[in-house]
Amino acid sequence: MTSIGGAEMVDWNLAVATATRLVRPGPDVSRDEARAVVAELRRHAKASEEHVRGFTRMGTEGVHDTPVLVVDRPGWVRANVAGFREILKPLLEKMQERRGNTPGGAVLGAVGGKVTGVELGMLLSFLSSRVLGQYETFAPATRELPAGENGGGRLLLVAPNIVHVERELDVQPHDFRLWVCLHEETHRTQFTAVPWLRDHLEGEIQSFLGETEVDPMTVLERIREAAQSLAGGRPEGEQEDDGGRSLVEIVQTPAQREILGRLTAVMSLLEGHADFVMDGVGPAVVPSVAEIREKFQQRRAKGASRLDMALRKLLGLDAKLRQYRDGERFVRA
């Protein structure tokens, strides 16, 4: 338990409640249409197993231990809160120990846990309308959200977002849904065919979290400086040397930046390989793959709005777009 006197470091239930309350409604579909979309996504996910295995020749003995879940936006939020809770446990225990030695720490923690829960909920509400699918590598099983045995993950397909994007791009729904499933199934295959990959990533993430500054005042000072830099200002007398970096990057320590560089390299490879597989399998099973690819790349590049682009920069999501491009170039080389 990461709590003192019943107060958790992060109010996870409040995070879920906040995100669920703020999440945007999905596209307008009838109940019958929604059922048809869910059924088709499940069929495509199953078919994608064979397509990806045939193209990559990667063994997938463990793939059947990782369930495929078609979820709505609140379902995606709940799954990711469970994942955050699992992966952040060591860091929160470290922060709990530090807080326990602070006068009034329990009271401050109760308030801070709720504030952090609200902030996390706001972030997840923003992301919940943008993710089409996700292979959850660190996914604890729950009653509502099953996961693979022995630490295996689960594959999430966010049905409302897939329908929204296929309508926005004006592409053939059947083809687009299969195209998305091919990408996400590739990620599932990567982790089930290469068992050490999960442990490697978890080790790097825990090393990253282990370097996290747990002194609240120091963290707040880093965030203040980062916000000033992103806003175009900086503390008096300091040189502007953070140009082009996101808030996520600026608040890191030098050791964390080194670890993040290694993580980014691995994630770029995985994302690029998934795009490569989509393009390799696509022409044989997705007739309109060229049109989908072109329109989707244009959508990735331009962003939805100035606010959306600002948030992407703030959170470092623009770096993910570079992951796709750099990783695919590496795989094709």
CSV table of C-alpha atoms in Angstrom, one decimal:
chain,number,residue,atom,x,y,z
A,1,MET,CA,0.0,0.0,0.0
A,2,THR,CA,1.3,3.5,-0.9
A,3,SER,CA,-0.6,5.3,1.8
A,4,ILE,CA,-0.3,6.7,5.3
A,5,GLY,CA,-3.3,7.0,7.5
A,6,GLY,CA,-5.5,5.8,4.6
A,7,ALA,CA,-4.3,8.7,2.2
A,8,GLU,CA,-2.8,7.4,-1.0
A,9,MET,CA,-0.1,9.3,-2.8
A,10,VAL,CA,-2.4,9.3,-5.9
A,11,ASP,CA,-6.1,9.1,-5.5
A,12,TRP,CA,-6.6,6.6,-8.4
A,13,ASN,CA,-10.3,6.4,-8.0
A,14,LEU,CA,-10.5,10.2,-8.4
A,15,ALA,CA,-8.3,10.0,-11.4
A,16,VAL,CA,-10.8,7.6,-13.1
A,17,ALA,CA,-13.8,9.6,-12.0
A,18,THR,CA,-12.3,12.9,-13.3
A,19,ALA,CA,-11.3,11.5,-16.6
A,20,THR,CA,-14.6,9.8,-17.1
A,21,ARG,CA,-16.4,13.0,-16.3
A,22,LEU,CA,-14.3,15.1,-18.7
A,23,VAL,CA,-14.0,12.6,-21.5
A,24,ARG,CA,-15.5,13.7,-24.8
A,25,PRO,CA,-18.5,11.8,-26.1
A,26,GLY,CA,-17.7,9.4,-28.9
A,27,PRO,CA,-19.1,9.6,-32.5
A,28,ASP,CA,-22.9,9.2,-33.0
A,29,VAL,CA,-23.6,5.6,-33.6
A,30,SER,CA,-26.7,3.4,-33.0
A,31,ARG,CA,-26.5,0.5,-30.6
A,32,ASP,CA,-26.6,-2.0,-33.5
A,33,GLU,CA,-23.8,-0.1,-35.3
A,34,ALA,CA,-21.7,-0.2,-32.1
A,35,ARG,CA,-22.2,-3.9,-31.7
A,36,ALA,CA,-21.2,-4.4,-35.4
A,37,VAL,CA,-18.1,-2.3,-35.0
A,38,VAL,CA,-17.0,-4.3,-31.8
A,39,ALA,CA,-17.7,-7.6,-33.6
A,40,GLU,CA,-15.7,-6.6,-36.7
A,41,LEU,CA,-12.7,-5.4,-34.6
A,42,ARG,CA,-12.6,-8.7,-32.8
A,43,ARG,CA,-12.6,-10.6,-36.1
A,44,HIS,CA,-9.9,-8.3,-37.5
A,45,ALA,CA,-7.8,-8.8,-34.4
A,46,LYS,CA,-8.0,-12.5,-34.8
A,47,ALA,CA,-7.2,-12.4,-38.5
A,48,SER,CA,-4.3,-10.0,-37.9
A,49,GLU,CA,-2.5,-12.7,-35.8
A,50,GLU,CA,-2.1,-14.9,-38.9
A,51,HIS,CA,-1.2,-12.0,-41.2
A,52,VAL,CA,1.5,-10.6,-38.9
A,53,ARG,CA,2.9,-14.1,-38.1
A,54,GLY,CA,3.1,-14.9,-41.8
A,55,PHE,CA,4.9,-11.7,-42.8
A,56,THR,CA,7.3,-11.4,-39.9
A,57,ARG,CA,7.9,-15.2,-39.2
A,58,MET,CA,8.0,-14.3,-35.6
A,59,GLY,CA,6.8,-17.1,-33.2
A,60,THR,CA,3.7,-16.2,-31.3
A,61,GLU,CA,3.3,-19.1,-28.9
A,62,GLY,CA,2.3,-16.7,-26.0
A,63,VAL,CA,-0.1,-14.6,-28.0
A,64,HIS,CA,-3.1,-16.5,-26.9
A,65,ASP,CA,-2.4,-15.7,-23.3
A,66,THR,CA,-2.9,-11.9,-24.0
A,67,PRO,CA,-6.5,-11.0,-24.4
A,68,VAL,CA,-7.9,-8.6,-27.0
A,69,LEU,CA,-10.3,-6.1,-25.4
A,70,VAL,CA,-12.5,-3.7,-27.5
A,71,VAL,CA,-13.2,-0.8,-25.1
A,72,ASP,CA,-14.8,2.7,-25.1
A,73,ARG,CA,-13.0,5.8,-23.8
A,74,PRO,CA,-13.8,5.3,-20.1
A,75,GLY,CA,-12.6,1.7,-20.5
A,76,TRP,CA,-9.3,2.8,-21.9
A,77,VAL,CA,-8.9,5.2,-18.9
A,78,ARG,CA,-9.6,2.5,-16.4
A,79,ALA,CA,-7.0,0.2,-18.1
A,80,ASN,CA,-4.3,2.8,-18.1
A,81,VAL,CA,-4.9,3.9,-14.5
A,82,ALA,CA,-4.4,0.2,-13.6
A,83,GLY,CA,-1.2,0.2,-15.6
A,84,PHE,CA,0.1,3.4,-14.1
A,85,ARG,CA,-0.7,2.1,-10.6
A,86,GLU,CA,1.4,-1.0,-11.2
A,87,ILE,CA,4.5,0.6,-12.9
A,88,LEU,CA,4.6,3.6,-10.5
A,89,LYS,CA,4.4,1.5,-7.3
A,90,PRO,CA,8.1,1.6,-6.5
A,91,LEU,CA,8.3,5.4,-7.0
A,92,LEU,CA,5.2,6.1,-4.9
A,93,GLU,CA,6.6,3.9,-2.1
A,94,LYS,CA,9.8,6.0,-2.2
A,95,MET,CA,7.8,9.2,-2.0
A,96,GLN,CA,5.7,7.8,0.8
A,97,GLU,CA,8.8,7.0,2.8
A,98,ARG,CA,10.0,10.6,2.3
A,99,ARG,CA,6.7,12.0,3.2
A,100,GLY,CA,6.4,10.0,6.3
A,101,ASN,CA,9.4,11.8,7.8
A,102,THR,CA,7.8,15.2,7.1
A,103,PRO,CA,5.7,17.0,9.8
A,104,GLY,CA,2.1,17.0,8.7
A,105,GLY,CA,3.0,14.6,5.9
A,106,ALA,CA,-0.2,12.6,6.2
A,107,VAL,CA,-2.4,15.6,5.9
A,108,LEU,CA,-0.4,17.1,3.0
A,109,GLY,CA,-0.4,13.7,1.3
A,110,ALA,CA,-4.2,13.4,1.5
A,111,VAL,CA,-4.6,16.7,-0.2
A,112,GLY,CA,-1.8,16.1,-2.7
A,113,GLY,CA,-3.2,12.7,-3.6
A,114,LYS,CA,-6.5,14.2,-4.6
A,115,VAL,CA,-4.8,17.0,-6.5
A,116,THR,CA,-2.6,14.5,-8.4
A,117,GLY,CA,-5.6,12.3,-9.0
A,118,VAL,CA,-7.5,15.2,-10.7
A,119,GLU,CA,-4.4,16.2,-12.7
A,120,LEU,CA,-3.9,12.6,-13.9
A,121,GLY,CA,-7.6,12.4,-14.8
A,122,MET,CA,-7.4,15.5,-16.8
A,123,LEU,CA,-4.4,14.2,-18.8
A,124,LEU,CA,-6.1,10.8,-19.4
A,125,SER,CA,-9.3,12.5,-20.6
A,126,PHE,CA,-7.2,14.4,-23.2
A,127,LEU,CA,-5.5,11.2,-24.4
A,128,SER,CA,-8.5,9.0,-24.3
A,129,SER,CA,-10.0,10.5,-27.5
A,130,ARG,CA,-6.7,10.1,-29.4
A,131,VAL,CA,-5.6,6.6,-28.9
A,132,LEU,CA,-6.8,4.1,-31.5
A,133,GLY,CA,-5.3,1.0,-30.0
A,134,GLN,CA,-2.6,0.0,-27.4
A,135,TYR,CA,-0.7,-3.0,-26.4
A,136,GLU,CA,-0.5,-2.7,-22.6
A,137,THR,CA,2.8,-4.3,-21.7
A,138,PHE,CA,2.4,-3.8,-17.9
A,139,ALA,CA,-1.2,-4.7,-17.4
A,140,PRO,CA,-2.4,-6.1,-14.1
A,141,ALA,CA,-5.5,-8.3,-14.4
A,142,THR,CA,-8.7,-6.9,-12.9
A,143,ARG,CA,-12.3,-8.2,-12.8
A,144,GLU,CA,-13.3,-5.9,-15.6
A,145,LEU,CA,-10.0,-6.0,-17.5
A,146,PRO,CA,-8.3,-9.4,-17.9
A,147,ALA,CA,-4.6,-9.7,-18.8
A,148,GLY,CA,-2.2,-12.4,-19.8
A,149,GLU,CA,-0.8,-14.8,-17.3
A,150,ASN,CA,2.7,-14.4,-15.7
A,151,GLY,CA,2.8,-10.7,-16.3
A,152,GLY,CA,1.5,-10.8,-19.9
A,153,GLY,CA,-0.2,-7.8,-21.3
A,154,ARG,CA,-3.5,-7.1,-23.1
A,155,LEU,CA,-4.4,-5.6,-26.4
A,156,LEU,CA,-6.9,-2.7,-26.3
A,157,LEU,CA,-8.8,-1.4,-29.3
A,158,VAL,CA,-10.7,1.9,-28.7
A,159,ALA,CA,-13.8,1.5,-30.8
A,160,PRO,CA,-15.1,5.1,-30.7
A,161,ASN,CA,-11.8,6.6,-31.7
A,162,ILE,CA,-11.4,4.2,-34.6
A,163,VAL,CA,-14.8,5.1,-35.9
A,164,HIS,CA,-14.2,8.8,-35.4
A,165,VAL,CA,-10.9,8.8,-37.3
A,166,GLU,CA,-12.2,6.6,-40.2
A,167,ARG,CA,-15.1,9.1,-40.6
A,168,GLU,CA,-12.7,12.1,-40.4
A,169,LEU,CA,-10.4,10.7,-43.0
A,170,ASP,CA,-13.3,9.5,-45.2
A,171,VAL,CA,-11.8,6.1,-45.7
A,172,GLN,CA,-13.3,2.6,-46.2
A,173,PRO,CA,-14.2,1.5,-42.6
A,174,HIS,CA,-13.5,-2.2,-43.1
A,175,ASP,CA,-10.1,-1.5,-44.4
A,176,PHE,CA,-9.2,1.1,-41.8
A,177,ARG,CA,-10.2,-1.2,-38.9
A,178,LEU,CA,-8.1,-4.0,-40.2
A,179,TRP,CA,-5.2,-1.6,-40.8
A,180,VAL,CA,-5.3,-0.5,-37.2
A,181,CYS,CA,-5.5,-4.1,-35.9
A,182,LEU,CA,-2.5,-5.0,-38.0
A,183,HIS,CA,-0.4,-2.3,-36.2
A,184,GLU,CA,-1.5,-3.2,-32.7
A,185,GLU,CA,-1.2,-6.9,-33.4
A,186,THR,CA,2.4,-6.3,-34.5
A,187,HIS,CA,3.1,-4.9,-31.0
A,188,ARG,CA,1.5,-7.8,-29.3
A,189,THR,CA,3.6,-10.2,-31.5
A,190,GLN,CA,6.8,-8.2,-30.7
A,191,PHE,CA,6.4,-8.8,-26.9
A,192,THR,CA,5.1,-12.3,-27.0
A,193,ALA,CA,7.7,-13.5,-29.5
A,194,VAL,CA,10.6,-11.8,-27.6
A,195,PRO,CA,10.0,-12.5,-23.9
A,196,TRP,CA,13.0,-10.5,-22.7
A,197,LEU,CA,11.7,-7.3,-24.2
A,198,ARG,CA,9.1,-6.7,-21.5
A,199,ASP,CA,11.7,-7.2,-18.7
A,200,HIS,CA,14.2,-4.9,-20.5
A,201,LEU,CA,11.7,-2.1,-20.8
A,202,GLU,CA,10.5,-2.5,-17.2
A,203,GLY,CA,14.1,-2.4,-16.0
A,204,GLU,CA,14.7,0.8,-17.9
A,205,ILE,CA,11.5,2.4,-16.7
A,206,GLN,CA,12.3,1.5,-13.1
A,207,SER,CA,15.8,2.9,-13.5
A,208,PHE,CA,14.2,6.1,-14.8
A,209,LEU,CA,11.8,6.3,-11.9
A,210,GLY,CA,14.6,5.5,-9.5
A,211,GLU,CA,16.3,8.7,-10.6
A,212,THR,CA,13.2,10.8,-9.9
A,213,GLU,CA,13.7,13.7,-7.5
A,214,VAL,CA,11.3,13.1,-4.6
A,215,ASP,CA,11.7,16.4,-2.8
A,216,PRO,CA,8.5,18.2,-3.6
A,217,MET,CA,10.0,21.7,-3.5
A,218,THR,CA,12.7,20.7,-6.0
A,219,VAL,CA,10.1,19.1,-8.3
A,220,LEU,CA,8.0,22.3,-8.2
A,221,GLU,CA,11.0,24.4,-9.0
A,222,ARG,CA,11.8,22.3,-12.0
A,223,ILE,CA,8.2,22.6,-13.2
A,224,ARG,CA,8.2,26.3,-12.7
A,225,GLU,CA,11.4,26.7,-14.7
A,226,ALA,CA,10.1,24.4,-17.4
A,227,ALA,CA,6.8,26.3,-17.7
A,228,GLN,CA,8.7,29.6,-18.0
A,229,SER,CA,10.9,28.1,-20.7
A,230,LEU,CA,7.9,26.8,-22.7
A,231,ALA,CA,6.1,30.2,-22.3
A,232,GLY,CA,9.1,32.0,-23.8
A,233,GLY,CA,10.5,33.3,-20.5
A,234,ARG,CA,13.2,32.1,-18.1
A,235,PRO,CA,14.5,33.0,-14.6
A,236,GLU,CA,16.5,36.2,-14.6
A,237,GLY,CA,20.2,35.7,-15.4
A,238,GLU,CA,19.7,32.3,-16.9
A,239,GLN,CA,20.6,31.4,-20.5
A,240,GLU,CA,17.9,29.8,-22.8
A,241,ASP,CA,19.3,26.4,-23.3
A,242,ASP,CA,16.1,24.3,-23.3
A,243,GLY,CA,14.9,25.4,-26.7
A,244,GLY,CA,12.7,22.8,-28.4
A,245,ARG,CA,12.3,20.5,-25.4
A,246,SER,CA,9.1,19.5,-23.9
A,247,LEU,CA,8.0,19.9,-20.2
A,248,VAL,CA,8.6,16.1,-19.8
A,249,GLU,CA,12.2,16.5,-21.0
A,250,ILE,CA,13.0,19.7,-19.1
A,251,VAL,CA,12.1,18.3,-15.7
A,252,GLN,CA,14.4,15.3,-16.1
A,253,THR,CA,17.8,14.8,-14.5
A,254,PRO,CA,20.8,14.2,-16.7
A,255,ALA,CA,20.7,10.5,-15.7
A,256,GLN,CA,17.1,10.3,-16.7
A,257,ARG,CA,17.8,11.9,-20.1
A,258,GLU,CA,20.3,9.2,-20.8
A,259,ILE,CA,17.9,6.4,-19.8
A,260,LEU,CA,15.1,8.1,-21.8
A,261,GLY,CA,17.4,8.1,-24.9
A,262,ARG,CA,17.7,4.3,-24.6
A,263,LEU,CA,14.0,3.9,-24.1
A,264,THR,CA,13.3,6.1,-27.1
A,265,ALA,CA,15.6,4.0,-29.3
A,266,VAL,CA,13.7,0.8,-28.4
A,267,MET,CA,10.3,2.4,-28.8
A,268,SER,CA,11.3,3.9,-32.1
A,269,LEU,CA,12.3,0.5,-33.3
A,270,LEU,CA,9.0,-1.1,-32.2
A,271,GLU,CA,6.9,1.7,-33.7
A,272,GLY,CA,8.8,1.7,-37.0
A,273,HIS,CA,8.6,-2.1,-37.2
A,274,ALA,CA,4.8,-1.9,-36.7
A,275,ASP,CA,4.5,0.6,-39.5
A,276,PHE,CA,6.7,-1.5,-41.7
A,277,VAL,CA,4.6,-4.6,-41.1
A,278,MET,CA,1.4,-2.7,-41.8
A,279,ASP,CA,2.8,-1.6,-45.2
A,280,GLY,CA,4.1,-5.1,-45.9
A,281,VAL,CA,0.9,-6.9,-45.1
A,282,GLY,CA,-1.4,-4.1,-46.2
A,283,PRO,CA,-1.5,-4.5,-50.0
A,284,ALA,CA,-2.5,-8.1,-49.8
A,285,VAL,CA,-5.4,-7.7,-47.3
A,286,VAL,CA,-6.2,-4.0,-47.2
A,287,PRO,CA,-7.1,-2.8,-50.7
A,288,SER,CA,-7.1,0.9,-49.9
A,289,VAL,CA,-3.9,0.8,-47.8
A,290,ALA,CA,-2.2,3.5,-49.9
A,291,GLU,CA,-5.0,6.0,-49.4
A,292,ILE,CA,-5.3,5.2,-45.7
A,293,ARG,CA,-1.6,5.6,-45.2
A,294,GLU,CA,-1.4,8.9,-47.0
A,295,LYS,CA,-4.4,10.5,-45.2
A,296,PHE,CA,-3.3,9.2,-41.8
A,297,GLN,CA,0.2,10.5,-42.2
A,298,GLN,CA,-1.2,13.9,-43.1
A,299,ARG,CA,-3.4,13.8,-40.0
A,300,ARG,CA,-0.4,12.9,-37.8
A,301,ALA,CA,1.7,15.7,-39.2
A,302,LYS,CA,-0.7,18.6,-38.9
A,303,GLY,CA,-2.4,17.9,-35.6
A,304,ALA,CA,-6.0,18.9,-34.8
A,305,SER,CA,-5.7,22.4,-33.6
A,306,ARG,CA,-3.3,25.0,-32.1
A,307,LEU,CA,-4.3,23.9,-28.6
A,308,ASP,CA,-3.8,20.2,-29.5
A,309,MET,CA,-0.4,21.0,-30.9
A,310,ALA,CA,0.6,23.0,-27.8
A,311,LEU,CA,-0.5,20.1,-25.6
A,312,ARG,CA,1.4,17.6,-27.7
A,313,LYS,CA,4.5,19.8,-27.3
A,314,LEU,CA,4.0,20.2,-23.6
A,315,LEU,CA,3.7,16.4,-23.1
A,316,GLY,CA,6.4,15.4,-25.5
A,317,LEU,CA,3.9,13.7,-27.8
A,318,ASP,CA,5.5,15.3,-30.9
A,319,ALA,CA,8.5,13.1,-30.2
A,320,LYS,CA,6.3,10.1,-30.8
A,321,LEU,CA,5.7,11.2,-34.3
A,322,ARG,CA,9.4,11.2,-34.9
A,323,GLN,CA,9.6,7.7,-33.4
A,324,TYR,CA,7.4,6.4,-36.3
A,325,ARG,CA,9.5,8.1,-39.0
A,326,ASP,CA,13.0,7.3,-37.5
A,327,GLY,CA,12.1,3.7,-36.6
A,328,GLU,CA,10.6,2.9,-39.9
A,329,ARG,CA,13.6,4.3,-41.8
A,330,PHE,CA,15.9,2.1,-39.6
A,331,VAL,CA,13.8,-1.1,-40.2
A,332,ARG,CA,13.7,-0.5,-44.0
A,333,ALA,CA,17.5,0.1,-44.2
